[in-house]
Coordinates of C-alpha atoms and ligand atoms in Angstrom, one line a residue:
X1 CA -10.0 -21.5 19.2
X2 CA -13.1 -19.5 18.3
X3 CA -13.7 -15.8 17.5
X4 CA -15.9 -14.3 20.2
X5 CA -16.1 -10.6 19.2
X6 CA -15.1 -8.1 16.7
X7 CA -14.6 -4.4 17.6
X8 CA -14.1 -1.5 15.2
X9 CA -12.4 1.8 15.9
X10 CA -11.9 5.1 13.9
X11 CA -8.4 6.6 14.0
X12 CA -8.0 10.0 12.4
X13 CA -4.4 10.8 11.6
X14 CA -3.1 14.1 10.3
X15 CA -0.5 14.3 7.6
X16 CA 2.7 16.3 8.6
X17 CA 2.0 18.5 5.5
X18 CA -0.8 18.4 2.9
X19 CA -0.2 15.4 0.6
X20 CA -1.1 16.1 -3.0
X21 CA -1.3 13.4 -5.8
X22 CA -2.9 13.7 -9.2
X23 CA -6.2 12.4 -7.6
X24 CA -6.4 15.2 -5.0
X25 CA -5.0 16.5 -1.7
X26 CA -5.2 14.8 1.7
X27 CA -4.7 16.5 5.0
X28 CA -5.9 13.7 7.2
X29 CA -6.0 9.9 6.8
X30 CA -9.2 8.5 8.4
X31 CA -8.4 4.8 9.1
X32 CA -10.4 1.9 10.6
X33 CA -8.9 -0.4 13.2
X34 CA -10.3 -3.8 13.6
X35 CA -9.8 -5.9 16.7
X36 CA -10.8 -9.6 16.7
X37 CA -11.0 -11.3 20.0
X38 CA -10.9 -15.1 20.7
X39 CA -12.0 -17.4 23.4
X40 CA -8.4 -18.2 24.3
X41 CA -7.6 -14.5 25.0
X42 CA -5.5 -14.1 21.8
X43 CA -6.4 -10.8 20.1
X44 CA -5.7 -9.8 16.5
X45 CA -5.3 -6.3 15.1
X46 CA -5.8 -5.0 11.5
X47 CA -6.1 -1.6 9.8
X48 CA -8.1 -0.4 6.8
X49 CA -7.2 2.8 5.0
X50 CA -10.2 3.2 2.7
X51 CA -10.0 5.5 -0.4
X52 CA -13.1 6.7 -2.2
X53 CA -11.3 7.2 -5.5
X54 CA -9.2 4.0 -5.5
X55 CA -10.9 1.2 -3.4
X56 CA -14.4 2.8 -3.8
X57 CA -14.8 2.8 0.0
X58 CA -15.7 5.6 2.4
X59 CA -14.9 5.4 6.1
X60 CA -18.6 4.9 6.7
X61 CA -19.0 2.0 4.2
X62 CA -15.9 0.4 5.6
X63 CA -17.2 0.4 9.1
X64 CA -20.6 -0.8 7.9
X65 CA -19.0 -3.7 5.9
X66 CA -17.0 -4.9 8.9
X67 CA -19.8 -4.6 11.4
X68 CA -22.7 -5.8 9.3
X69 CA -21.3 -8.2 6.8
X70 CA -18.0 -9.6 8.2
X71 CA -18.6 -9.7 12.0
X72 CA -21.6 -12.1 11.7
X73 CA -19.4 -14.4 9.6
X74 CA -16.4 -14.1 11.9
X75 CA -18.0 -14.7 15.3
X76 CA -17.9 -18.5 16.2
X77 CA -15.3 -19.4 13.5
X78 CA -11.8 -20.8 14.1
X79 CA -9.6 -17.7 13.2
X80 CA -6.8 -20.0 11.9
X81 CA -9.1 -21.2 9.0
X82 CA -8.5 -17.9 7.0
X83 CA -9.2 -19.3 3.5
X84 CA -12.5 -20.8 4.8
X85 CA -13.5 -17.5 6.4
X86 CA -12.6 -15.5 3.3
X87 CA -14.6 -17.8 1.0
X88 CA -17.7 -16.6 3.0
X89 CA -16.5 -13.0 3.4
X90 CA -15.7 -12.6 -0.4
X91 CA -19.2 -14.0 -1.2
X92 CA -20.9 -11.7 1.3
X93 CA -20.2 -8.4 -0.5
X94 CA -18.2 -7.3 -3.7
X95 CA -15.4 -4.9 -3.3
X96 CA -14.7 -3.4 0.2
X97 CA -11.1 -4.4 -0.2
X98 CA -9.6 -2.3 2.7
X99 CA -12.3 -3.5 5.0
X100 CA -11.4 -7.1 4.0
X101 CA -7.7 -6.4 4.4
X102 CA -8.2 -5.2 8.0
X103 CA -9.9 -8.4 8.8
X104 CA -7.3 -10.6 7.0
X105 CA -4.5 -8.8 8.8
X106 CA -6.1 -9.4 12.3
X107 CA -6.6 -13.0 11.4
X108 CA -2.9 -13.4 10.4
X109 CA -2.0 -11.6 13.6
X110 CA -3.9 -14.2 15.6
X111 CA -2.4 -17.1 13.6
X112 CA 1.1 -15.8 14.3
X113 CA 0.4 -15.4 18.0
X114 CA -1.3 -18.8 18.3
X115 CA 1.8 -20.6 16.6
X116 CA 4.2 -18.3 18.5
X117 CA 5.7 -17.0 15.3
X118 CA 6.2 -13.5 13.8
X119 CA 4.1 -13.2 10.7
X120 CA 7.0 -13.1 8.3
X121 CA 8.1 -16.6 9.6
X122 CA 4.5 -17.9 9.5
X123 CA 4.5 -16.8 5.8
X124 CA 7.7 -18.7 5.2
X125 CA 10.8 -16.4 5.8
X126 CA 13.1 -15.3 8.5
X127 CA 14.0 -12.2 6.5
X128 CA 13.2 -9.3 8.8
X129 CA 14.4 -6.1 7.2
X130 CA 13.3 -4.3 4.0
X131 CA 14.4 -1.1 2.3
X132 CA 11.7 1.4 1.4
X133 CA 11.6 4.5 -0.7
X134 CA 9.9 7.7 0.5
X135 CA 7.2 9.6 -1.4
X136 CA 7.2 13.3 -2.2
X137 CA 3.8 14.7 -2.9
X138 CA 3.1 17.2 -5.7
X139 CA 4.4 20.7 -5.0
X140 CA 6.3 23.3 -7.0
X141 CA 9.5 21.8 -8.5
X142 CA 11.7 23.8 -6.1
X143 CA 9.7 22.7 -3.1
X144 CA 9.9 19.1 -4.2
X145 CA 13.6 19.4 -4.7
X146 CA 13.9 20.8 -1.1
X147 CA 11.9 17.8 0.3
X148 CA 14.0 15.5 -1.7
X149 CA 17.2 16.8 -0.3
X150 CA 15.7 16.6 3.2
X151 CA 14.8 12.9 2.8
X152 CA 18.2 12.0 1.2
X153 CA 19.9 13.6 4.2
X154 CA 17.7 11.4 6.5
X155 CA 19.2 8.3 4.7
X156 CA 16.7 7.5 1.9
X157 CA 18.3 6.1 -1.2
X158 CA 15.1 5.9 -3.3
X159 CA 12.6 8.7 -3.9
X160 CA 9.1 8.4 -5.2
X161 CA 8.0 11.6 -7.0
X162 CA 4.3 12.3 -7.5
X163 CA 3.4 13.9 -10.8
X164 CA 0.4 13.9 -13.2
X165 CA -1.2 17.3 -12.9
X166 CA 0.6 19.0 -15.9
X167 CA 3.0 17.3 -18.3
X168 CA 5.3 20.2 -18.7
X169 CA 5.5 21.0 -15.0
X170 CA 6.0 17.3 -14.3
X171 CA 9.1 17.3 -16.4
X172 CA 10.4 20.3 -14.3
X173 CA 9.6 18.4 -11.1
X174 CA 11.7 15.4 -12.1
X175 CA 14.5 17.6 -13.4
X176 CA 14.6 19.7 -10.1
X177 CA 14.6 16.7 -7.9
X178 CA 17.4 15.0 -10.0
X179 CA 19.5 18.2 -10.0
X180 CA 19.1 18.5 -6.3
X181 CA 20.0 15.0 -5.2
X182 CA 22.7 14.1 -7.7
X183 CA 22.9 10.8 -9.7
X184 CA 23.2 8.2 -6.9
X185 CA 19.7 8.5 -5.6
X186 CA 17.0 6.3 -7.3
X187 CA 14.0 8.2 -8.6
X188 CA 10.6 6.6 -9.2
X189 CA 7.7 8.6 -10.7
X190 CA 4.0 8.1 -9.9
X191 CA 1.5 9.9 -12.2
X192 CA -1.6 8.4 -10.5
X193 CA -3.6 8.2 -13.8
X194 CA -2.9 11.8 -14.6
X195 CA -1.8 11.6 -18.3
X196 CA -3.4 10.5 -21.5
X197 CA -1.4 7.7 -23.2
X198 CA 0.1 10.1 -25.8
X199 CA 0.9 12.7 -23.1
X200 CA 2.5 9.8 -21.0
X201 CA 4.8 8.8 -23.9
X202 CA 5.9 12.3 -24.5
X203 CA 6.4 13.0 -20.9
X204 CA 8.2 9.8 -20.1
X205 CA 10.5 10.2 -23.0
X206 CA 11.4 13.7 -21.8
X207 CA 12.2 12.6 -18.2
X208 CA 14.2 9.5 -19.3
X209 CA 17.4 11.6 -19.3
X210 CA 17.0 12.1 -15.6
X211 CA 17.4 8.4 -15.0
X212 CA 13.9 7.4 -13.8
X213 CA 13.7 3.8 -12.5
X214 CA 10.0 3.2 -13.2
X215 CA 6.8 5.1 -13.9
X216 CA 3.7 4.1 -12.0
X217 CA 0.2 4.3 -13.4
X218 CA 0.7 6.8 -16.2
X219 CA -2.9 6.6 -17.6
X220 CA -6.4 6.0 -16.1
X221 CA -7.0 2.7 -14.3
X222 CA -9.4 1.3 -16.8
X223 CA -7.2 1.9 -19.8
X224 CA -5.1 -1.3 -20.1
X225 CA -4.7 -0.7 -23.8
X226 CA -3.4 2.8 -23.1
X227 CA -1.0 1.4 -20.5
X228 CA 0.3 -1.2 -23.0
X229 CA 0.7 1.5 -25.7
X230 CA 2.9 3.5 -23.2
X231 CA 4.9 0.5 -22.3
X232 CA 5.5 -0.3 -26.0
X233 CA 6.7 3.2 -26.8
X234 CA 9.1 4.1 -23.9
X235 CA 12.2 2.5 -22.4
X236 CA 11.3 3.1 -18.8
X237 CA 9.6 0.2 -17.0
X238 CA 5.8 0.8 -16.4
X239 CA 4.1 -0.2 -13.1
X240 CA 0.4 -0.8 -12.8
X241 CA -1.1 0.4 -9.5
X242 CA -4.7 1.6 -9.6
X243 CA -5.4 -0.8 -12.6
X244 CA -4.6 -3.8 -10.5
X245 CA -6.6 -4.6 -7.4
X246 CA -6.9 -8.4 -7.2
X247 CA -5.7 -11.5 -8.8
X248 CA -8.3 -11.3 -11.6
X249 CA -6.9 -7.9 -12.6
X250 CA -3.4 -9.3 -12.4
X251 CA -4.2 -12.1 -14.7
X252 CA -5.9 -9.7 -17.3
X253 CA -2.8 -7.4 -17.0
X254 CA -0.3 -10.2 -17.8
X255 CA -2.4 -11.5 -20.7
X256 CA -2.5 -8.0 -22.2
X257 CA 1.3 -7.5 -21.5
X258 CA 0.2 -4.0 -20.3
X259 CA 2.9 -3.3 -17.6
X260 CA 6.3 -4.6 -16.5
X261 CA 5.6 -4.2 -12.7
X262 CA 2.5 -4.9 -10.6
X263 CA 2.1 -2.7 -7.5
X264 CA 0.4 -4.9 -4.8
X265 CA -1.3 -3.1 -2.0
X266 CA -3.1 -5.0 0.8
X267 CA -5.7 -2.2 0.8
X268 CA -6.6 -2.8 -2.8
X269 CA -6.6 -6.5 -2.9
X270 CA -8.2 -7.5 0.3
X271 CA -5.3 -8.7 2.3
X272 CA -2.4 -11.2 2.5
X273 CA -4.5 -14.2 1.3
X274 CA -5.2 -12.4 -2.0
X275 CA -1.8 -10.8 -2.3
X276 CA -0.3 -14.2 -2.3
X277 CA -2.4 -15.1 -5.4
X278 CA -1.2 -11.9 -7.2
X279 CA 2.4 -12.8 -6.3
X280 CA 2.0 -16.3 -7.9
X281 CA 0.5 -14.9 -11.1
X282 CA 3.3 -12.3 -11.4
X283 CA 6.0 -14.9 -10.7
X284 CA 4.6 -17.3 -13.4
X285 CA 4.3 -14.4 -15.9
X286 CA 7.8 -13.0 -15.2
X287 CA 6.3 -9.7 -14.1
X288 CA 8.1 -7.8 -11.4
X289 CA 6.4 -6.9 -8.1
X290 CA 6.3 -3.7 -6.1
X291 CA 4.5 -3.3 -2.8
X292 CA 2.8 0.0 -1.9
X293 CA 0.4 1.5 0.6
X294 CA -2.5 4.0 0.9
X295 CA -2.6 6.1 4.2
X296 CA -2.0 3.3 6.7
X297 CA -0.4 4.0 10.1
X298 CA 2.5 1.8 11.4
X299 CA -0.1 -0.9 12.1
X300 CA -1.1 -1.5 8.5
X301 CA 2.4 -0.9 7.3
X302 CA 3.6 -3.7 9.7
X303 CA 1.2 -6.1 8.0
X304 CA 2.5 -5.2 4.6
X305 CA 6.1 -5.4 5.8
X306 CA 5.7 -8.9 7.1
X307 CA 4.2 -10.0 3.8
X308 CA 7.0 -8.2 1.9
X309 CA 9.8 -9.7 4.0
X310 CA 8.4 -13.2 3.3
X311 CA 8.3 -12.6 -0.5
X312 CA 11.6 -11.8 -1.9
X313 CA 10.1 -11.5 -5.4
X314 CA 9.0 -8.0 -4.3
X315 CA 11.8 -5.9 -5.7
X316 CA 10.4 -2.4 -5.2
X317 CA 9.2 -1.4 -1.7
X318 CA 7.1 1.8 -1.1
X319 CA 6.0 1.3 2.5
X320 CA 6.1 4.8 3.8
X321 CA 2.7 6.3 4.5
X322 CA 3.1 6.1 8.4
X323 CA 6.3 8.3 7.9
X324 CA 4.2 11.1 6.4
X325 CA 1.7 11.1 9.3
X326 CA 1.9 13.3 12.4
X327 CA 0.4 11.1 15.0
X328 CA 1.6 7.5 15.6
X329 CA -1.1 5.0 16.2
X330 CA 1.5 2.4 17.3
X331 CA 3.2 3.5 20.4
X332 CA 5.0 0.2 21.1
X333 CA 6.0 -2.5 18.7
X334 CA 5.4 -2.7 15.0
X335 CA 7.9 -2.1 12.2
X336 CA 10.6 0.6 12.8
X337 CA 12.8 2.6 10.6
X338 CA 16.5 3.6 10.6
X339 CA 17.6 5.6 7.6
X340 CA 15.6 3.7 4.9
X341 CA 15.7 0.2 6.4
X342 CA 12.5 -1.0 8.0
X343 CA 13.0 -3.7 10.7
X344 CA 10.2 -6.1 11.6
X345 CA 9.4 -6.8 15.2
X346 CA 10.3 -10.4 16.2
X347 CA 7.4 -10.9 18.7
X348 CA 4.6 -13.3 17.5
X349 CA 2.0 -12.2 14.9
X350 CA 2.3 -8.6 13.6
X351 CA 4.2 -7.7 16.7
X352 CA 2.1 -4.7 17.7
X353 CA 2.4 -4.3 21.5
X354 CA 0.5 -1.1 22.2
X355 CA -1.8 1.3 20.3
X356 CA -2.6 4.9 21.2
X357 CA -5.9 4.6 22.8
X358 CA -6.6 8.3 22.8
X359 CA -6.4 8.4 19.0
X360 CA -8.9 5.4 18.5
X361 CA -12.6 6.0 18.9
X362 CA -14.8 2.9 19.1
X363 CA -17.5 3.1 16.5
Ligands
MG1 MG1 0.8 4.7 -7.0

């Protein structure tokens, strides 16, 4: 089998309500859809959700990288030889992790379809359900408490609370949510780099009485020493998100003992082939794993869900971005949700049957 063409589409997906984290507010997720076509008629789909502040990519640079760097490498290649292809892609241009993740996802989609296996099985597991949390963006403490109750009533057992704008208000946010949902619901907190190391220690100590399962990225991404300082001085487990993009970052983190948990995102690491390397490092270092997302639709979330289902060492699942978006790019197939349980499709590859053509604009 050979790749004959690569097509690129822009999909603009509005959030149901403005989504605020410590890094800024989003009202729309501008994602890139990659379609890889083969001479056997098998087609693979992948999605990139670039982030200027996290992956260093814009929509324009993502499109440029796929069309001008990756497409010339892909055309003519056997799509099954993913490692060979990525040896070339990774050497063609540094960074561009979400663009690489979209290509990686489309290649795994083709591999699954060509072996007639759903991707989770191709990756080694028949597990096809996972339980996710749901994220509540930064708002006033009372508004966040209201959202929390709404999500708990929908069946979510785990909430991820965004904080990191103001330490004192952040304590109020966690307090309001805990008081609103009672003690049975799990609360995770994500500061998205918003605190200094000393602020983080003080704030985390103050919220520990509200039973917080973990705190994600308390300090700026580059400050591994600061993250280690926080980890040493609080009881709550610390998760590294923006500090860890690829396997090299993961190795540096475990050597520095800077966090208890690594948050893997396909968009940050460049896809399943690199996520597998991070998972191996974490397992060897006895560091726990979380999986997260950026602003992917159900297409990208389905790719991440297959990877998650196949790796039971991932104990914290945060695959919810599609649930925060108004328009659904996937109209048939893909991962579904009932209460907080996401079920994988059982058809070959990613299991995406139909995409909303009216949302996708070829670029
Ligand atoms: Mg995070």
